[in-house]
Tab-separated table of C-alpha atoms and ligand atoms in Angstrom:
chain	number	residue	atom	x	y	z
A	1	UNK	CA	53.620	-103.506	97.161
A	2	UNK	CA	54.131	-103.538	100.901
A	3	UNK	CA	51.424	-101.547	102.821
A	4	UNK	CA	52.492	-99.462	105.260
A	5	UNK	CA	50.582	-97.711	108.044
A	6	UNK	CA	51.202	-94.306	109.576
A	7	UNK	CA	51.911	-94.035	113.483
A	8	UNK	CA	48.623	-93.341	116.011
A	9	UNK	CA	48.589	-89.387	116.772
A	10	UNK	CA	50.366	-88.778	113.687
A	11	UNK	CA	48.004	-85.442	112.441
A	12	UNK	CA	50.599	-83.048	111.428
A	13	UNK	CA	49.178	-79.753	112.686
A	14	UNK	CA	52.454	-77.656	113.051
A	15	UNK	CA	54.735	-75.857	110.323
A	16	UNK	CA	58.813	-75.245	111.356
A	17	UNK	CA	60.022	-72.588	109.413
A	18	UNK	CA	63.756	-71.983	109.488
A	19	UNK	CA	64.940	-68.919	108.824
A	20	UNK	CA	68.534	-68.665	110.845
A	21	UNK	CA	70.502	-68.755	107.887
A	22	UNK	CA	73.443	-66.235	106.983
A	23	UNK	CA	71.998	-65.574	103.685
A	24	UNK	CA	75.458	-65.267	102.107
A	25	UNK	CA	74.314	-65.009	98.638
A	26	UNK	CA	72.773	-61.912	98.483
A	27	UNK	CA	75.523	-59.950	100.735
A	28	UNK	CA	75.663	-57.021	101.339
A	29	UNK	CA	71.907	-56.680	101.363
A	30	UNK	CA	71.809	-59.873	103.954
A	31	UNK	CA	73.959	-57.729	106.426
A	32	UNK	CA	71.289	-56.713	108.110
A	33	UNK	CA	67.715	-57.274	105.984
A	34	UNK	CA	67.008	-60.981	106.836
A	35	UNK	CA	66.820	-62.747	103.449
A	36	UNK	CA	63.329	-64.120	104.202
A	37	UNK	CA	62.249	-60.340	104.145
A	38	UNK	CA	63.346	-59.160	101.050
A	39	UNK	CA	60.176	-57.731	99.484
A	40	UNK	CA	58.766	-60.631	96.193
A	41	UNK	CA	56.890	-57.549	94.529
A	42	UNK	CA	55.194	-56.207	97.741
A	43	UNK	CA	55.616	-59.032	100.650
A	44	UNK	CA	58.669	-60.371	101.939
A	45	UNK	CA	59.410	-63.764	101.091
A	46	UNK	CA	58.138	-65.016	104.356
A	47	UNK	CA	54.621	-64.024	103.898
A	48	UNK	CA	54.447	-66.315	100.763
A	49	UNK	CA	55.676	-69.286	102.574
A	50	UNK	CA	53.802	-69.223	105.446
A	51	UNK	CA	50.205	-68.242	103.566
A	52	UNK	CA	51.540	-72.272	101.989
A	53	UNK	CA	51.331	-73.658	105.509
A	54	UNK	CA	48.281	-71.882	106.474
A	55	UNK	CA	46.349	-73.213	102.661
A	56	UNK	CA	47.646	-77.149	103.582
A	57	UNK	CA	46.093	-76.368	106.999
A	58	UNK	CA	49.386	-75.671	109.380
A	59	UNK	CA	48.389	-72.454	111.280
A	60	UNK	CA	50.664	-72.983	113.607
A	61	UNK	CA	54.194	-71.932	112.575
A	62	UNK	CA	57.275	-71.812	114.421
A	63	UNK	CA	59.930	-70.211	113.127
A	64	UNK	CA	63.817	-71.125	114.066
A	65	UNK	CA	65.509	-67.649	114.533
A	66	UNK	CA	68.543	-66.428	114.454
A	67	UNK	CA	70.354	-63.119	114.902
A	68	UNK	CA	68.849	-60.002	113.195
A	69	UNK	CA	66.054	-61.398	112.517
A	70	UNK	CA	63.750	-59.617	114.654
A	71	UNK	CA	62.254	-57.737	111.506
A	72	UNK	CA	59.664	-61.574	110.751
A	73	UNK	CA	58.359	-61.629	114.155
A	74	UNK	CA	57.895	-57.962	113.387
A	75	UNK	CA	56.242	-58.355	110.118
A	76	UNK	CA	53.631	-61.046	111.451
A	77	UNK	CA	52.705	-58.483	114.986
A	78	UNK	CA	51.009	-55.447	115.425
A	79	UNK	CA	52.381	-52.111	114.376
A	80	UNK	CA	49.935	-50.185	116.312
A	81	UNK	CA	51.618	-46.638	115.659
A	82	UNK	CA	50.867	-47.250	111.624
A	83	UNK	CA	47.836	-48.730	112.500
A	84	UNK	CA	46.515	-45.537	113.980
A	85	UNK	CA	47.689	-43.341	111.672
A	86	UNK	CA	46.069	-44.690	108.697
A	87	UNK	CA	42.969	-45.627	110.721
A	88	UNK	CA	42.900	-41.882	111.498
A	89	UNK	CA	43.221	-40.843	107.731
A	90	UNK	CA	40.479	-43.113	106.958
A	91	UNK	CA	42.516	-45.462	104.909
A	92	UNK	CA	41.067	-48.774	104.958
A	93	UNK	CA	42.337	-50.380	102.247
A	94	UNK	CA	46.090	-50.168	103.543
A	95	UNK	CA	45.039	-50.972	106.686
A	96	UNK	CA	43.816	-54.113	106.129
A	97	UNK	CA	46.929	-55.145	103.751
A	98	UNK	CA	48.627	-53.955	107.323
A	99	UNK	CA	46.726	-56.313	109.292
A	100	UNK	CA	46.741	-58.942	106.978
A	101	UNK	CA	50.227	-61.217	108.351
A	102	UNK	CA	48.741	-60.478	111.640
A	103	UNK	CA	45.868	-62.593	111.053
A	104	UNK	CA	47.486	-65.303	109.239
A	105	UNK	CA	48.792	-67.866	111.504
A	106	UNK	CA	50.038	-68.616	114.734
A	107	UNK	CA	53.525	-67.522	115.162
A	108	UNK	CA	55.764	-68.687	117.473
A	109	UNK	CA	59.486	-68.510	117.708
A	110	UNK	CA	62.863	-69.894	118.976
A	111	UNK	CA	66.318	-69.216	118.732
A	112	UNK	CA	69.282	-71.502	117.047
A	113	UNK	CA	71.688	-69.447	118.511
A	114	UNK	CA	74.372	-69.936	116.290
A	115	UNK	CA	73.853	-71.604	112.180
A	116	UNK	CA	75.159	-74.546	112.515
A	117	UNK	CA	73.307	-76.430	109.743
A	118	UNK	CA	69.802	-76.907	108.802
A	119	UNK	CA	69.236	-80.476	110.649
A	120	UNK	CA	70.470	-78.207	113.900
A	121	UNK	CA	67.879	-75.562	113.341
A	122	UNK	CA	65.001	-78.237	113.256
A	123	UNK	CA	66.388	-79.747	116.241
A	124	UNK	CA	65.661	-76.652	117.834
A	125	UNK	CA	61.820	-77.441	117.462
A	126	UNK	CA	61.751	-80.535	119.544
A	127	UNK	CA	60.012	-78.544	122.728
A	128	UNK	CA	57.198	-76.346	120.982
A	129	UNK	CA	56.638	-80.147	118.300
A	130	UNK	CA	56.662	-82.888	120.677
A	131	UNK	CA	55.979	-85.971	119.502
A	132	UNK	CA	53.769	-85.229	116.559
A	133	UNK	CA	55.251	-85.483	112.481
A	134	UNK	CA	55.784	-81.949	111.618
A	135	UNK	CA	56.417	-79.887	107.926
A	136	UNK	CA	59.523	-77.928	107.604
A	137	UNK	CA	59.384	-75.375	105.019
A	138	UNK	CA	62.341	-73.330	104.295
A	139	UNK	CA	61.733	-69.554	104.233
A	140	UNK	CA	63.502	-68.810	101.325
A	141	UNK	CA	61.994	-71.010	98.632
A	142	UNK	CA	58.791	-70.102	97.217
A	143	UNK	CA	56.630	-72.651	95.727
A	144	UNK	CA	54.167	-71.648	92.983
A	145	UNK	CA	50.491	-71.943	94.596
A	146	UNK	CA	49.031	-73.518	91.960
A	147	UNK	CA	51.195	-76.844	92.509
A	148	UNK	CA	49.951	-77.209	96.169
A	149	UNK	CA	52.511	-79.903	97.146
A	150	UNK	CA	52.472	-79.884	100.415
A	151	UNK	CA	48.926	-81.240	100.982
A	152	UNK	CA	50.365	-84.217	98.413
A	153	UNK	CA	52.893	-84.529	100.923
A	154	UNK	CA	50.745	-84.977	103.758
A	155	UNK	CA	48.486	-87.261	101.754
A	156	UNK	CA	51.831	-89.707	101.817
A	157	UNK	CA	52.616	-89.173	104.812
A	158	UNK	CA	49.379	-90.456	105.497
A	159	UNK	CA	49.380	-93.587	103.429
A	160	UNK	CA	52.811	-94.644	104.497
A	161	UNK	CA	54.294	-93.039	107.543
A	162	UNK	CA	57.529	-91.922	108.286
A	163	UNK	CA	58.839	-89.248	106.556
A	164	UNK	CA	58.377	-87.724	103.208
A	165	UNK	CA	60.809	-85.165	100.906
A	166	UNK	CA	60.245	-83.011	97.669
A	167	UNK	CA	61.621	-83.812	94.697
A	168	UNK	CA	62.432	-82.080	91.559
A	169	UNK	CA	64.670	-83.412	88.366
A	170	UNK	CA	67.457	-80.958	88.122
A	171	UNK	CA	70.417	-80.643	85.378
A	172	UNK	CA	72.854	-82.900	86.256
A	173	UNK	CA	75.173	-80.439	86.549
A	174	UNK	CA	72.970	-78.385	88.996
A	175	UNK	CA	72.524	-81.575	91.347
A	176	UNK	CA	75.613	-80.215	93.254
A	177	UNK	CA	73.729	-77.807	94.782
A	178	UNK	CA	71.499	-79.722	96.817
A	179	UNK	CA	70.516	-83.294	98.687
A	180	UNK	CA	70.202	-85.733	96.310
A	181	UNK	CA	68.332	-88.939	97.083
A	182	UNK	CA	68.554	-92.672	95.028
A	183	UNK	CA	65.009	-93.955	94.742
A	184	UNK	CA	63.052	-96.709	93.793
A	185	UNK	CA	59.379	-96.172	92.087
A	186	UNK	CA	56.343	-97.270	93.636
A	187	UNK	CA	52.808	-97.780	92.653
A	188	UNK	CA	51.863	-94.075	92.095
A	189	UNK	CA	53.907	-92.074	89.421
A	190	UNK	CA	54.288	-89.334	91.387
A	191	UNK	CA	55.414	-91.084	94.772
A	192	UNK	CA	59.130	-92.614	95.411
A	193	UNK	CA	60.955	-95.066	97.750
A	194	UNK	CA	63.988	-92.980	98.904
A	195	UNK	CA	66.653	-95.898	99.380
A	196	UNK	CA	69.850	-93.447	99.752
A	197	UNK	CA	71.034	-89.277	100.410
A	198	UNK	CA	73.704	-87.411	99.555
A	199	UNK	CA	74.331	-84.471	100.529
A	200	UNK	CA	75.606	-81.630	97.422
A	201	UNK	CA	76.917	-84.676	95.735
A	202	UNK	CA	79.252	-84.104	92.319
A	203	UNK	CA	77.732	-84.569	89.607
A	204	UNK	CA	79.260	-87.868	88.768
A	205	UNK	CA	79.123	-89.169	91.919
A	206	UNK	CA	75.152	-88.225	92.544
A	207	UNK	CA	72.673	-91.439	92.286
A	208	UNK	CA	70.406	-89.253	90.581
A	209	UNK	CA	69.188	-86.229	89.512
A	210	UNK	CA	66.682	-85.904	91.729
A	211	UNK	CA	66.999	-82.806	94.243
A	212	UNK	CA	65.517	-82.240	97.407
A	213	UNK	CA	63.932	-79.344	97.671
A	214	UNK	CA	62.824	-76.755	100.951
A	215	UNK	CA	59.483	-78.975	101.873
A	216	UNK	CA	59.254	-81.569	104.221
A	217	UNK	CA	57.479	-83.872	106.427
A	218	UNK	CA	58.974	-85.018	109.498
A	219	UNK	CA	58.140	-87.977	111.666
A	220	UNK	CA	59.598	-86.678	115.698
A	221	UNK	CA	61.723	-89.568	115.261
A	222	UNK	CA	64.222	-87.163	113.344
A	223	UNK	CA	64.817	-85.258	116.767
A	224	UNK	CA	66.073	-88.557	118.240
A	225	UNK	CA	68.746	-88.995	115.328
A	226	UNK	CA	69.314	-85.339	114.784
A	227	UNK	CA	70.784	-85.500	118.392
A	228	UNK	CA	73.470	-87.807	117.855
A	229	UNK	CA	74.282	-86.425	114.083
A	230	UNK	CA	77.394	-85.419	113.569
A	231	UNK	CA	78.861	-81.929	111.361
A	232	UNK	CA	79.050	-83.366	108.051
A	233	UNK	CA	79.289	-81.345	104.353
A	234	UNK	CA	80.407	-77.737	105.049
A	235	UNK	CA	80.813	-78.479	108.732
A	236	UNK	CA	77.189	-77.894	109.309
A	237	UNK	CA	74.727	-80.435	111.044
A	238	UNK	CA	72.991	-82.073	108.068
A	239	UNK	CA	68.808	-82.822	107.885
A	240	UNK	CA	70.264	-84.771	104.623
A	241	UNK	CA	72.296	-87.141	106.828
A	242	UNK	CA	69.657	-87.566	109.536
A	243	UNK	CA	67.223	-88.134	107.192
A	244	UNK	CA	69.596	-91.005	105.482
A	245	UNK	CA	69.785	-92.599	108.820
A	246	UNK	CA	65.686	-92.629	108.957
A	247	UNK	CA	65.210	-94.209	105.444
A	248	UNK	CA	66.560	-98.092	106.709
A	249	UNK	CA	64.642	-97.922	110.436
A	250	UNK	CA	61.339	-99.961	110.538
A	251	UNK	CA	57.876	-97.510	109.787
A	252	UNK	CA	56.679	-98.706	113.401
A	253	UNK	CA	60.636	-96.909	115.212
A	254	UNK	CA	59.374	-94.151	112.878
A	255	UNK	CA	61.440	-94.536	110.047
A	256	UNK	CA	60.955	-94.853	105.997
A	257	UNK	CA	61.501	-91.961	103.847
A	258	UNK	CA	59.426	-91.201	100.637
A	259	UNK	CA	59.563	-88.795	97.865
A	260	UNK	CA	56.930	-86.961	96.001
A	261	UNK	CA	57.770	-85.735	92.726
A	262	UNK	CA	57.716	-82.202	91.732
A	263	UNK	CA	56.856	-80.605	88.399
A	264	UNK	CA	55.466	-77.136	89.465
A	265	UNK	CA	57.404	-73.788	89.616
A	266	UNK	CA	59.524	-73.296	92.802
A	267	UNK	CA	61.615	-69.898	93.758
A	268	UNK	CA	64.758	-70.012	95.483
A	269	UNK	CA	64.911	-66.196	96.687
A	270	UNK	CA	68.084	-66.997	98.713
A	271	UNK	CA	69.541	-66.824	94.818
A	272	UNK	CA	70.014	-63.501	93.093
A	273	UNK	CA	69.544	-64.666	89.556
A	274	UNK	CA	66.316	-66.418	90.968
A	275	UNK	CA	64.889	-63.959	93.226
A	276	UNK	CA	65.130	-61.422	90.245
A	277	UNK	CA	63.261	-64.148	87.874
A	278	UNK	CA	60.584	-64.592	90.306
A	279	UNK	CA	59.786	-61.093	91.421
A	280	UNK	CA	58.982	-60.313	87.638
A	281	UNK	CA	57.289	-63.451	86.750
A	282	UNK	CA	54.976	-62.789	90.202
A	283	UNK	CA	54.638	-59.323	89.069
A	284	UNK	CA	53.402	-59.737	85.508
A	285	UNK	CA	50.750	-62.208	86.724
A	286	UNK	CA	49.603	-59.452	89.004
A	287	UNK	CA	46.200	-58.034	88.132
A	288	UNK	CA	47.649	-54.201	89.175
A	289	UNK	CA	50.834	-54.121	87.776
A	290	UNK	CA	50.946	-57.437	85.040
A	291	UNK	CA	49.854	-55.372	82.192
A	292	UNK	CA	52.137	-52.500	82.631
A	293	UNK	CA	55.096	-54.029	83.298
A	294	UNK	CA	54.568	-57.023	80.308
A	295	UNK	CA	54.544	-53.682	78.192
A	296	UNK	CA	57.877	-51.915	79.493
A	297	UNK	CA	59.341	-55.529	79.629
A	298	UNK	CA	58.738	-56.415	75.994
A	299	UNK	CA	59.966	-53.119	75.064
A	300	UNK	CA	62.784	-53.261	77.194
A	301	UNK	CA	63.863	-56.556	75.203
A	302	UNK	CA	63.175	-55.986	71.868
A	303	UNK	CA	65.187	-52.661	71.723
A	304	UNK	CA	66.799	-51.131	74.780
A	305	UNK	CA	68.248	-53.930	76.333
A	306	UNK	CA	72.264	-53.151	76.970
A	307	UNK	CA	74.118	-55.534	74.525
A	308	UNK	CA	76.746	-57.872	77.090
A	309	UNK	CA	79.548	-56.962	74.453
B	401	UTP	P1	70.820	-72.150	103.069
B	401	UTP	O1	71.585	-73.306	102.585
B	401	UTP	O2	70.056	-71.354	102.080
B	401	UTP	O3	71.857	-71.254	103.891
B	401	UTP	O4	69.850	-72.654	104.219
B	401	UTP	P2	71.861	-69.733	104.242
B	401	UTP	O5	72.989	-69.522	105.197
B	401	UTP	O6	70.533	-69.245	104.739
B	401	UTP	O7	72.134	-68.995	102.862
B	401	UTP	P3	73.500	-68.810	102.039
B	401	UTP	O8	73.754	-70.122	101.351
B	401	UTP	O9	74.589	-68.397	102.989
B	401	UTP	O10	73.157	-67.710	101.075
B	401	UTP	C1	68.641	-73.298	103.918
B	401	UTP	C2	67.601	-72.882	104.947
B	401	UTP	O11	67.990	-73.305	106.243
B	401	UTP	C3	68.024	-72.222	107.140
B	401	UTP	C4	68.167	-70.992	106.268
B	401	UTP	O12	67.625	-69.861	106.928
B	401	UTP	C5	67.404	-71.386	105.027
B	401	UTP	O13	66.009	-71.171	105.187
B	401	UTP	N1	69.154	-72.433	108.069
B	401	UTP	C6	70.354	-72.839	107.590
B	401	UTP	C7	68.962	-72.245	109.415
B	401	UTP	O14	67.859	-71.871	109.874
B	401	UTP	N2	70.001	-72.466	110.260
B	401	UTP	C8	71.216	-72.868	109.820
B	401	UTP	O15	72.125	-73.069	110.653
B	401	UTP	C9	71.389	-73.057	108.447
């Protein structure tokens, strides 16, 4: 197989979180509670994903903001008013679930200004990245810790450079939904050559059925094509279609795209139907309120459930 080797400074030390989105899905709520913050049993979204960058050793976190979404930077700063109350009623334990985002990574922020697609919100990085390879993580899907794919991911990036995506088999029918990439395999089982992307292909048209999902690893060479990308599916600038322009440009320009293969449980809390499915399933592996709840639930099922008919 042909042996690739990563470019010189190429440590990835920096997390891009974008979280400029509309959050259309889950309107009305969306109106004016940023999706990222709706609350996965008792932290927002947000808190999971970045406590992901932080574990694969990417403290430092920028997040791409949009409008009304004052309420992360919020979440991860001081609230020294509730701070001092419950300091002066003596309660540490709340305190310290207080502090907790606080302490968990560097945040930093800029604004996108207006959504215009997910390959224009990582543009918006370029300044506080510079010319290091970067993860992207979208704030709105939650992957399970125990599959810890993003230090795979950086272990490719590693080995071969450029840039590398996350993959998951969908349905066929589902592959509509999201990028889609054509691969080839490679030595490992869990590692492919990306060799095409499509952006929410249909169904018949898609090369395969393997999605991209919200984790990535970016070589800086994606600012360079991300500037001259043009609005493609939806009108929005595409990180699909930049990325598709990266997978035929030499490893040494900064190109070559691979794909690690995921198997693990991922949330997308940007869905109703999935944000609902993941709040329980979090909450009955919860120590404090599993046991409980696994009780109501299976008593909810077996005989009060509302019939659909
Ligand atoms: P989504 O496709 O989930 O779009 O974006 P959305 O607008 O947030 O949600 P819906 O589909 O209207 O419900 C994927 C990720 O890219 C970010 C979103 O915040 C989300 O994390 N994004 C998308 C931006 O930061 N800026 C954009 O212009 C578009």
């Amino acid at each position: 197989m042909q042996q690739t080797s990563p470019q010189a400074g190429d440590q990835v030390t920096k997390a891009v979180v974008p979280v400029a989105g509309l959050g259309t899905r889950f309107l009305p709520a969306t109106k004016s509670v940023p999706k990222e913050m709706l609350p996965v049993v008792d932290r927002p979204a947000i808190h999971y994903v970045v406590e992901e960058a932080v574990t694969a050793g990417l403290a430092d976190v920028l997040f791409i903001n949009g409008r009304g979404k004052q309420a992360l930077e919020d979440y991860f700063d001081h609230n020294t008013e509730l701070e001092a109350s419950l300091r002066a009623k003596g309660d540490e334990a709340k305190l310290r679930l207080v502090n907790e985002p606080t302490e968990l990574a560097q945040i930093h922020s800029v604004r996108q200004g207006a959504p215009l697609g997910l390959g224009h919100a990582v543009l918006m990085a370029q300044q506080h990245v510079g010319q290091e390879p970067f993860a992207v993580l979208l704030g709105d899907d939650l992957i399970d810790a125990a599959n810890p794919i993003l230090e795979r991911m950086l272990q490719v990036r590693e080995q071969h450079g450029g840039s590398v995506l996350c993959l998951m088999e969908v349905p066929r029918e589902d592959i509509a939904l999201y990028g889609c990439a054509a691969v080839s395999a490679t030595d490992e089982d869990d590692v492919l050559q990306v060799t095409g992307l499509v952006e929410k292909p249909p169904a018949e048209e898609a090369p395969s059925s393997y999605a991209i999902i919200g984790r990535y690893i970016l070589d800086p060479k994606v600012f360079d094509v991300l500037e001259r990308t043009e609005p493609g599916k939806g009108g929005e600038i595409q990180l699909t279609d930049a990325l598709a322009a990266l997978i035929d440009m030499p490893v040494e320009a900064g190109g070559g795209v691979h794909g690690v293969v995921f198997d693990g449980l991922r949330y997308d809390t940007g869905d109703r139907h999935s944000y609902l499915t993941t709040v329980i399933r979090l909450a009955c592996e919860r120590d404090d309120l599993g046991p409980r709840l696994r009780e109501w639930l299976r008593g909810y099922v077996s005989s009060e459930m509302p019939s659909a008919d």
